[in-house]
Structure formats: structure tokens, C-alpha cells
Short mmCIF file of C-alpha atoms and ligand atoms in Angstrom, two decimals:
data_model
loop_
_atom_site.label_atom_id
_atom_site.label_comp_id
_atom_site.label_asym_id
_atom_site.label_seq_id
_atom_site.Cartn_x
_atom_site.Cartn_y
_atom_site.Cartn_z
CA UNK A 1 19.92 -8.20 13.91
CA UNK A 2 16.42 -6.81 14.92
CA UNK A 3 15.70 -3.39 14.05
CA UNK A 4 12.70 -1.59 14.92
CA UNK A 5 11.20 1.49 12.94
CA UNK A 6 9.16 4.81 13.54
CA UNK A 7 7.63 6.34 10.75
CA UNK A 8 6.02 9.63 11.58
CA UNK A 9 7.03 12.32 8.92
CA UNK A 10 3.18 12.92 7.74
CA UNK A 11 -0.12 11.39 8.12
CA UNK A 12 1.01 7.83 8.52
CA UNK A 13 2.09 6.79 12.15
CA UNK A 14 4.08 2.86 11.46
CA UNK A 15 6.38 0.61 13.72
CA UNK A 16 7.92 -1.80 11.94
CA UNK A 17 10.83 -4.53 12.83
CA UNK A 18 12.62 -6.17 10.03
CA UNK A 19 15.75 -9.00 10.56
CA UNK A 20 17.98 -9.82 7.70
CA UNK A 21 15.52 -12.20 6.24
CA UNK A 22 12.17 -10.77 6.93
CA UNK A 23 9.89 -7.79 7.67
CA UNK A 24 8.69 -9.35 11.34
CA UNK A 25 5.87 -6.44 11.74
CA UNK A 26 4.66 -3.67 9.79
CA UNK A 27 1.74 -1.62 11.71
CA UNK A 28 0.36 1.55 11.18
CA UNK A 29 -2.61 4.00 12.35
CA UNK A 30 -3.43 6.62 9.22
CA UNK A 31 -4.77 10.60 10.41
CA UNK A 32 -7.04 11.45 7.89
CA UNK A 33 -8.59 14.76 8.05
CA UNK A 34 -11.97 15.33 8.31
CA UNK A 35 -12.11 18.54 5.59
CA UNK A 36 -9.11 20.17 4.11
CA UNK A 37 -5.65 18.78 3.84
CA UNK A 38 -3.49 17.48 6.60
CA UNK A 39 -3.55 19.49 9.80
CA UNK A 40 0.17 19.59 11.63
CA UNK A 41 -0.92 19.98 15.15
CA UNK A 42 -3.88 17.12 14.44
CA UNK A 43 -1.91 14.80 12.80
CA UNK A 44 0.52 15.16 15.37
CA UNK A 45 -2.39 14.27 18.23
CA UNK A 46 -3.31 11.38 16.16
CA UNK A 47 0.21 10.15 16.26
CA UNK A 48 0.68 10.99 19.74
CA UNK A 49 -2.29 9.10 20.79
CA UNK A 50 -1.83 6.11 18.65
CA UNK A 51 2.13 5.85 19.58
CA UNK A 52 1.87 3.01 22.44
CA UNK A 53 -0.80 0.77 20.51
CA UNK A 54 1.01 0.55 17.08
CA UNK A 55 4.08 -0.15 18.93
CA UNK A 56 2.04 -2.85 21.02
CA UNK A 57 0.54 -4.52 17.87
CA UNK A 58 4.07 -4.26 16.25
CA UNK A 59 5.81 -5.86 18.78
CA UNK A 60 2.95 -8.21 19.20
CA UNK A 61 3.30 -9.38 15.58
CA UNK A 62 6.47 -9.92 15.58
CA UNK A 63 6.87 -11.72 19.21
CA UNK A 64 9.32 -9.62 20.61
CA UNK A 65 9.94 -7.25 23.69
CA UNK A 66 11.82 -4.34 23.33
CA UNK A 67 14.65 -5.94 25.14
CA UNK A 68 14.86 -8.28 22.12
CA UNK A 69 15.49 -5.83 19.78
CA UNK A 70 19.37 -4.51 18.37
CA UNK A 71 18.33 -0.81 17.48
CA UNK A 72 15.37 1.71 17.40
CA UNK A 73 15.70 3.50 13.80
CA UNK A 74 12.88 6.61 12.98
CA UNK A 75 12.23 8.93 10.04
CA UNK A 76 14.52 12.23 11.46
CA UNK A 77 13.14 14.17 7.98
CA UNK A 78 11.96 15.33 5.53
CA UNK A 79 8.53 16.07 7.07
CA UNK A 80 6.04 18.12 8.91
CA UNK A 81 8.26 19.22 12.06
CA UNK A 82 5.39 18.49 14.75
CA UNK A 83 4.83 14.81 13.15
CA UNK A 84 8.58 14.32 12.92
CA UNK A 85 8.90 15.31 16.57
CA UNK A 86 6.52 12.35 17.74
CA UNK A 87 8.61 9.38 16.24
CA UNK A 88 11.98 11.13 17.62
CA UNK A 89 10.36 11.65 20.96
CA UNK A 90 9.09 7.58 20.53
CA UNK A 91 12.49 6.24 19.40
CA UNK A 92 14.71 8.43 22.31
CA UNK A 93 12.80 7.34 24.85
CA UNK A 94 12.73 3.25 23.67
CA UNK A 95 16.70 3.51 23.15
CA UNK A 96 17.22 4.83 26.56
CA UNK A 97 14.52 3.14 28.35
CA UNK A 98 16.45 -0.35 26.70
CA UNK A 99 19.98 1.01 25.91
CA UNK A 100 19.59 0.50 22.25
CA UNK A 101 21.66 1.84 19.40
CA UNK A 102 19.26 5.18 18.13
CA UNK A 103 19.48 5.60 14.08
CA UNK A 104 18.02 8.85 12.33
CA UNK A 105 17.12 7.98 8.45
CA UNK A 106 15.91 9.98 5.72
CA UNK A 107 12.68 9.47 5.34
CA UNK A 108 12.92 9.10 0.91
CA UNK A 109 16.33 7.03 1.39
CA UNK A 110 14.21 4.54 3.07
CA UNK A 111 11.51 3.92 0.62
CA UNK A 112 14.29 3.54 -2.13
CA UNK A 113 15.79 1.24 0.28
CA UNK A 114 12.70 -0.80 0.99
CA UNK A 115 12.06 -0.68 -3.25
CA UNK A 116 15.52 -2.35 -4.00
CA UNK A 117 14.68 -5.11 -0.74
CA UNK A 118 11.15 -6.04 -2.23
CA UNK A 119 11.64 -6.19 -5.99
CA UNK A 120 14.44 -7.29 -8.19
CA UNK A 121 15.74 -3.73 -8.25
CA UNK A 122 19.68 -3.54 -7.78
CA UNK A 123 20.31 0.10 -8.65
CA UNK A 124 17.49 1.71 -10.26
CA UNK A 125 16.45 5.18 -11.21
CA UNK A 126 13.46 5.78 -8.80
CA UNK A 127 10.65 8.19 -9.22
CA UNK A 128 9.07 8.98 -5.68
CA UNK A 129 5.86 10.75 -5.77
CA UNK A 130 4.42 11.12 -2.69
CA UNK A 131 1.89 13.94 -0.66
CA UNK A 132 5.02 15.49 0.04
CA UNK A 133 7.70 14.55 -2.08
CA UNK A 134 8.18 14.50 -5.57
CA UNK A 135 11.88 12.99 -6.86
CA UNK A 136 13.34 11.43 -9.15
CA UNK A 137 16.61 10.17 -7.63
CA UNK A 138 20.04 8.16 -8.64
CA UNK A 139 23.14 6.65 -6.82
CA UNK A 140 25.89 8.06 -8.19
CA UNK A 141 29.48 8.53 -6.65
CA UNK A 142 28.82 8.21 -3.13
CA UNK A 143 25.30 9.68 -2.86
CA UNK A 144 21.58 9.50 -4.09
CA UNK A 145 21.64 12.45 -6.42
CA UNK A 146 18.39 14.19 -7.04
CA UNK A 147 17.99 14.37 -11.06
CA UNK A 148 14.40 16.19 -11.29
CA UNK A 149 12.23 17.40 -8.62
CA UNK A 150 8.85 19.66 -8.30
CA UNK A 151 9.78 22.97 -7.85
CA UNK A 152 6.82 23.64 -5.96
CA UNK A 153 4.16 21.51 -4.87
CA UNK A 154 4.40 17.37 -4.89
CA UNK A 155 2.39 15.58 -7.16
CA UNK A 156 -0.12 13.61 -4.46
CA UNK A 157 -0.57 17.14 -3.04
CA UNK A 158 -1.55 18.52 -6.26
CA UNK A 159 -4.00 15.58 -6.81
CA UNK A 160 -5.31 15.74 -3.60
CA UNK A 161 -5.84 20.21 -3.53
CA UNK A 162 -7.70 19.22 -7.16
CA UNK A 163 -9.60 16.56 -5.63
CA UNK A 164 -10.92 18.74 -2.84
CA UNK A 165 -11.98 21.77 -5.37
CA UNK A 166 -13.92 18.93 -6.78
CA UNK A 167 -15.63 17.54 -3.27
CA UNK A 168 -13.65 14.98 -2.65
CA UNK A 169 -12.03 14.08 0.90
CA UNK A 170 -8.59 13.43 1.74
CA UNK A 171 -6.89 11.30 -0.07
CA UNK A 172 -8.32 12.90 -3.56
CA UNK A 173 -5.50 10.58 -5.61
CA UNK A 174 -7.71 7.50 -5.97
CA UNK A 175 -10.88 9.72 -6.57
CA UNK A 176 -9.09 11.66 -9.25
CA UNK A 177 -7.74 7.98 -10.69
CA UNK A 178 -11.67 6.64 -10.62
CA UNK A 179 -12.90 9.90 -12.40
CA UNK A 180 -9.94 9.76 -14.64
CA UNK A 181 -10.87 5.53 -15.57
CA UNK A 182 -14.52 6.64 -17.29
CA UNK A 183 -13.20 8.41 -19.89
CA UNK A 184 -10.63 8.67 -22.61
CA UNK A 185 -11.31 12.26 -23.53
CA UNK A 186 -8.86 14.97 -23.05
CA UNK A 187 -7.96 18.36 -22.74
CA UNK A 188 -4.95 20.47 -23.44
CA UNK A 189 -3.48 21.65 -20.02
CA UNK A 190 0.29 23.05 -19.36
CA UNK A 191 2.29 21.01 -19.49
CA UNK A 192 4.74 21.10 -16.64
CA UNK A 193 8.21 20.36 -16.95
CA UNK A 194 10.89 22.46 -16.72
CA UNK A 195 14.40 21.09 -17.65
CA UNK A 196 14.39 18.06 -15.54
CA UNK A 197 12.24 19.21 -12.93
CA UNK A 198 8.36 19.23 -12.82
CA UNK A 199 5.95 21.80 -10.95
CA UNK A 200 2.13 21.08 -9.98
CA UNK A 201 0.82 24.08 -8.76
CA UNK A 202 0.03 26.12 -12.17
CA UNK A 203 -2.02 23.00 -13.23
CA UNK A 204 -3.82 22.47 -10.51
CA UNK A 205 -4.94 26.06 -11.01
CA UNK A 206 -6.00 25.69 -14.22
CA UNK A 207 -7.36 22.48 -13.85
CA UNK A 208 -9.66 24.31 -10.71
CA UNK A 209 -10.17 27.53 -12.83
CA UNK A 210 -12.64 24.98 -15.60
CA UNK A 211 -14.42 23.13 -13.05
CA UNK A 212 -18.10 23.66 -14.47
CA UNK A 213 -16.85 24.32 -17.92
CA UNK A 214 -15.30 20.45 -18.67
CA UNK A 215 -16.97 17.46 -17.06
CA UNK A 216 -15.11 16.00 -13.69
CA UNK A 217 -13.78 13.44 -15.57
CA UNK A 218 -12.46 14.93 -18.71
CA UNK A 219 -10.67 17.00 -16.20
CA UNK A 220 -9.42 14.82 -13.80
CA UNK A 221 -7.96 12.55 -16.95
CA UNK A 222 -6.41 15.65 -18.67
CA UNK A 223 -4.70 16.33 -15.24
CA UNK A 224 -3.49 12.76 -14.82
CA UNK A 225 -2.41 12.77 -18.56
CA UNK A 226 -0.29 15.81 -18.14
CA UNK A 227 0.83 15.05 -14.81
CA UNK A 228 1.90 11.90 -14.95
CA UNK A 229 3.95 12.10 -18.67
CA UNK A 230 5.63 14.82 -17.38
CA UNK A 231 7.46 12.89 -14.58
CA UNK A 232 7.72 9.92 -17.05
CA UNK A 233 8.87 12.12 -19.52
CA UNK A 234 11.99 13.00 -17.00
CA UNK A 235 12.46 9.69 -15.60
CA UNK A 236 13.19 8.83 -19.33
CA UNK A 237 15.78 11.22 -19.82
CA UNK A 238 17.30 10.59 -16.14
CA UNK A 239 17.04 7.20 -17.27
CA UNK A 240 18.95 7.68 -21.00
CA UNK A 241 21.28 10.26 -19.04
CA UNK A 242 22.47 7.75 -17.22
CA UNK A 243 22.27 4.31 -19.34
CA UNK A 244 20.27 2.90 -16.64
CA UNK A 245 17.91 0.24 -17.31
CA UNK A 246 15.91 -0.06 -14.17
CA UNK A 247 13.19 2.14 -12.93
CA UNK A 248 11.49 2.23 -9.58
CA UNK A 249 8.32 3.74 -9.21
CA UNK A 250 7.16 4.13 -5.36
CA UNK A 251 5.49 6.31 -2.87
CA UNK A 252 2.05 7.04 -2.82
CA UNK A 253 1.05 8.30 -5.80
CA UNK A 254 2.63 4.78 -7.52
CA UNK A 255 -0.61 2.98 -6.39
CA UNK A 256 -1.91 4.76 -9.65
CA UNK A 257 -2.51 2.27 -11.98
CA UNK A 258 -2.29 4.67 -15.23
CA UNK A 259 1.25 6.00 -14.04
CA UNK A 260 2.52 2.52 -13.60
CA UNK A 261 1.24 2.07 -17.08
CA UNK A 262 3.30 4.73 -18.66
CA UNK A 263 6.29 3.95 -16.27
CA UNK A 264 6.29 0.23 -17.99
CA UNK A 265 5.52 1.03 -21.49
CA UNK A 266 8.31 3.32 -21.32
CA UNK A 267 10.63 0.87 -19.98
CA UNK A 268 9.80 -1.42 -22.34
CA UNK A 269 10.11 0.73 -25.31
CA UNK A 270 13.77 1.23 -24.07
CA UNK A 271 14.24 -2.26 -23.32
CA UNK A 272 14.69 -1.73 -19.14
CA UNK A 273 12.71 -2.99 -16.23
CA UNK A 274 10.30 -1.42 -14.01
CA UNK A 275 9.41 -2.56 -10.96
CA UNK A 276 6.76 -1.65 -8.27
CA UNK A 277 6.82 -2.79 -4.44
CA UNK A 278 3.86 -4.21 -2.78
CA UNK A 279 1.42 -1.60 -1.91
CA UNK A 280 2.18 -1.46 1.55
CA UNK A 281 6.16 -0.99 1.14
CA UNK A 282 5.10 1.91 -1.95
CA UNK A 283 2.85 4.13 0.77
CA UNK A 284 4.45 5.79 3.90
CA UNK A 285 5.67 2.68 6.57
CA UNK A 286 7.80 2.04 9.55
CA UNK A 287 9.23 -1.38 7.66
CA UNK A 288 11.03 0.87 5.44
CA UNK A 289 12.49 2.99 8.08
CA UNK A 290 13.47 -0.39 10.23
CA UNK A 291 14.82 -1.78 6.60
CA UNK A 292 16.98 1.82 5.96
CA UNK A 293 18.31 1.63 9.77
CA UNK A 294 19.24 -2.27 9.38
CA UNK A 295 21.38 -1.15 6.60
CA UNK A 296 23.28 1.80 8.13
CA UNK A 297 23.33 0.07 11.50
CA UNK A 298 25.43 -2.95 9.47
CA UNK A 299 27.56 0.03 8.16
CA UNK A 300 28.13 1.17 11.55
CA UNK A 301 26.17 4.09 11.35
CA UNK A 302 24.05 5.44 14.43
CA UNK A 303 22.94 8.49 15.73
CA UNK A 304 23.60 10.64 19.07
CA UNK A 305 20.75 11.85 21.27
CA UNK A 306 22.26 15.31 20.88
CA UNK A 307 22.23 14.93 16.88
CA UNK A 308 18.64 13.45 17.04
CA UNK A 309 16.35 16.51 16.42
CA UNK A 310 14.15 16.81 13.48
CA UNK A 311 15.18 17.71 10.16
CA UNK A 312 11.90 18.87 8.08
CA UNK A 313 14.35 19.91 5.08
CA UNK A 314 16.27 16.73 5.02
CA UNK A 315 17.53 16.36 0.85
CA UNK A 316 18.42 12.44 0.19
CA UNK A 317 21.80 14.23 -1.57
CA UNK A 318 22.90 15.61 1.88
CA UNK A 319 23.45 12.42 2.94
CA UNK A 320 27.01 10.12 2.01
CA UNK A 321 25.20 7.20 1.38
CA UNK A 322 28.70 5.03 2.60
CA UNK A 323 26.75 1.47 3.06
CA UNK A 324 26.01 1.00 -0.99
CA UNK A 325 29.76 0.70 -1.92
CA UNK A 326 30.24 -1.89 0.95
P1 AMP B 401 2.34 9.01 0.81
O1 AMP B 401 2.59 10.47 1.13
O2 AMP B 401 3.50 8.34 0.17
O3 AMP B 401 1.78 8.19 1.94
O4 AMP B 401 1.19 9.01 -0.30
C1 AMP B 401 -0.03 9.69 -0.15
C2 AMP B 401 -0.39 10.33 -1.46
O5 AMP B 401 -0.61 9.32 -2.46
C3 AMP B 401 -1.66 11.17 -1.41
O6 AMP B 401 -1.40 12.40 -2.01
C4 AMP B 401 -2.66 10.35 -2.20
O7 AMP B 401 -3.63 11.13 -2.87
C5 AMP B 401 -1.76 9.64 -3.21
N1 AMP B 401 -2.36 8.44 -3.76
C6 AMP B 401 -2.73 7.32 -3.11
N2 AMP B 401 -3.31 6.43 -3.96
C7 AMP B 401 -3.29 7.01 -5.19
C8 AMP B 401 -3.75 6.62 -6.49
N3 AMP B 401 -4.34 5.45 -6.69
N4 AMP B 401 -3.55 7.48 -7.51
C9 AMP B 401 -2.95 8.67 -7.30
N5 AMP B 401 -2.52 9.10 -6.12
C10 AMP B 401 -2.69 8.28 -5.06
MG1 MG B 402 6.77 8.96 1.68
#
């Protein structure tokens, strides 16, 4: 079966088109902002313009016409409402056009999903950090349960409102990670857990409020340092919680090479695995959405026209996730 894939939920616009056996396309067109953060009406004009020609060079890629193709899945939520509104507008009108089976997913179901097709993974506890997620998520009886989340912001937002304090464009992640690589100095910052959950937007504050008073880099280590053990730190205890000894790290923020550090030392010390997708399966994708609608289309899943509206507030736990005892 041939499943095709809109992911729209933020910045990223992607089509891809996964089989059983492979990931046939995976294409994408990335808004970035030319000052602040991400924009909702803008990003949704980027993705509106770019909609035909990443579904051209998708389709391309992968040799097929739309005829060719068993179902049209798209990222229904979590996400910014006028970006989620493109790919549902974009997958309605391909499933009618070509009378194809139409398949809402959760949007942080389908990088879990995508995790567990690209690594060894069978059923690990994942940490998802993201721009606009930050989770740390288990199957258990019938549903992902959420374990730990941020309370407020996510932790690639946090690194990216940081990054701009300090000058840096959109994404501020990598910048933060380069500043963060020239030194080994740090300084004491909150540390910000709470129970099993995690919140970013007291240290980015602080971090901001001693700009000028502690060099860029000392800072933007010390943030990373405190950060990044505190959603280690909870993936550990989800992990002991549950006897589980696999961890997935993904989303965007797992491109950090000093989280996936601490992520494998502490698997190691506790004698589980870690694993880490390829880059482009970790950041925001349409393979991932075309991988999570394969699997709920084969579990005879679908979604109406009339139940196909956005859902910016989509939890992974609202969903029964029926296809994982199958
Ligand atoms: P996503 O929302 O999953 O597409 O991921 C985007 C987020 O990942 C942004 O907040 C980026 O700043 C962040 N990000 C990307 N690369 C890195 C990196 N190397 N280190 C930390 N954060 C990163
Ligand atoms: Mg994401």
C-alpha cells in the first residue's frame, strides 16, 4: 500500500509517500523567519505557496501519480491552527479529487512511529523535544501515555527565544550548541524539573537577565547543561518507572549532539539502548506522517471529511492507539 503524507503543523511544509518496505519520497520546503520567531499567518503563506511544488517533487521522486496512491494521511494536530489548516485543506482536496481513503494523525504519534521504523526500537521510552513539543512518552495499556512534559514552553523554543536575546536568527538551537562546544565552564542556573515534568521559561529568563555579565558561551553551556539533564534526568526515572530498557530520543532538538551524549551515557549506565533516527526522520517530515497513516490505514483506521478539521491541542494520550496490540 502507498500512502502519501502532509506535514504542516509548524515551519516545515513535507510530502512524503512510504510503502511497506520503503520511504519512496520525503520532500520538504522550511519557512524561516526573517527576525523573531515563527510568524502563523507567514508560515502559513509559505506553506500555501510551496503546497503544489513539494507535492510535485514528492511525487516526482517517488514515480507516482496521485491515482497510484492507496491513501492521503496529514498532521490534523498538535500545531499552529493556520499551518495545520494548509495540509488539511491539501490532503481533502487530493482524497476527493482521486477518491482516496483521508487519515488525520497526531502529529508526535508519528515521529515515535517513524523512530521505532528507522532504528531497532520495538517499544521504547521516547523523549520528543521539539520547537513545540516537549514529551516524554510510553505505550502502556492501549495508549501512548505522557510521563513528563514542559509545563510551559518546549525546549527548542526556549533555545531558540535565548538564541535571539543573544543575536542569533531562527533556528538559535545549533547556535546555542556551537557557543555551548568552546567551553567547558559553567554556571549554576535553576534547575527545572518539577516531579516528572520540566519547564523552560524561568531559565531562559535568567539565562537572558546575565547576558553581559557571563560570556555567550559560558551561558549558552550552563543553559544546555541544565536543560538538557533535566529531561534526561526524567527520561531516567520514566525509564526505571517502567523497567524499560530502550530510549528514543527524536524531534528537533535531538540533532544536539551533547543531549544525545547524556541520553547514551545514561542508557548505558543502566544497561539499555538508545537509539537516534536519521536526521531527517528526527526533524519535522511528511515520511513520518505517510509512515503513522500506513499503520492506522492497515488497522482500518481513516478519517471523515466532516471529522477532518484541525486539532491545535491534539495530546498523543487522547488517542487509543488500537494498531500496536495487532
Ligand atoms: P522541530 O520543531 O522538530 O522541527 O525542531 C526544531 C527545533 O529544533 C528548533 O527549536 C531548533 O532550534 C531545534 N534544533 C535544531 N537543531 C538543534 C541542535 N543541534 N541543538 C539544539 N536544538 C536544535
Ligand atoms: Mg515535531
Amino acid at each position: 500500500m502507498k500512502v502519501l503524507g502532509i506535514e504542516s503543523t509548524a515551519h516545515t511544509l513535507g510530502v512524503g509517500i512510504v510503502d511497506e518496505d520503503d520511504v519512496l519520497a520525503n520532500k520538504k520546503s522550511m519557512y524561516k523567519p526573517e527576525e523573531g520567531g515563527i510568524h502563523p499567518r507567514k508560515a502559513s503563506e509559505h506553506h500555501y505557496q510551496h503546497a503544489l511544488e513539494v507535492l510535485n517533487n514528492a511525487l516526482d521522486k517517488a514515480g507516482l501519480e496521485e491515482e497510484d496512491l492507496d491513501a492521503v494521511a496529514f498532521a490534523q494536530g498538535p500545531g499552529i491552527p493556520q499551518c495545520l489548516e494548509i495540509g488539511a485543506v491539501m490532503a481533502r482536496s487530493i482524497a476527493e479529487r482521486y477518491d482516496l481513503k483521508l487519515i488525520g494523525v497526531n502529529h508526535c504519534l508519528s515521529h515515535i512511529s517513524i523512530g521505532t521504523r528507522t532504528t531497532e526500537a520495538e517499544n521504547p521510552t521516547t523523549l520528543y523535544v521539539s520547537g513545540g513539543n516537549s514529551q516524554i512518552i510510553e505505550y502502556r495499556n492501549g495508549r501512548y501515555r505522557i510521563i513528563g512534559e514542559t509545563l510551559d514552553i518546549a525546549l527548542g523554543n526556549a533555545l531558540d527565544k535565548f538564541a535571539r536575546k543573544l543575536g542569533y536568527p531562527h533556528p538559535g538551537g545549533p547556535e546555542i550548541e556551537k557557543l555551548a562546544e568552546k567551553t567547558d565552564d559553567i554556571i549554576e542556573l535553576s534547575y527545572p524539573i518539577k516531579g516528572m515534568d520540566f519547564s523552560f521559561s524561568g531559565l531562559t529568563t535568567e539565562a537572558e537577565r546575565k547576558i553581559g555579565e557571563v560570556s555567550d558561551e559560558v551561558l549558552a553551556n550552563s543553559f544546555q547543561e541544565h536543560a538538557y539533564s533535566a529531561v534526561v534526568e526524567a527520561l531516567e526515572r520514566a525509564m526505571a518507572q517502567e523497567g524499560s530498557n530502550e530510549a528514543l530520543l527524536t524531534g528537533g532538538v535531538a540533532m544536539n549532539s551533547r543531549l544525545r551524549e547524556m541520553v547514551e551515557t545514561m542508557c548505558e549506565q543502566r544497561d539499555a539502548e538508545a537509539y537516534f533516527p536519521p536526521a531527517e526522520f528526527c526533524m519535522d517530515n511528511g515520511a513520518m506522517i505517510a509512515h503513522q497513516g500506513l499503520v492506522e490505514l492497515k488497522d482500518g483506521r481513516g478519517t471523515k471529511i466532516d471529522d477532518s478539521g484541525k486539532r491545535p491541542d491534539w495530546r498523543p494520550d487522547e488517542v487509543e492507539a488500537t494498531w500496536i496490540e495487532k
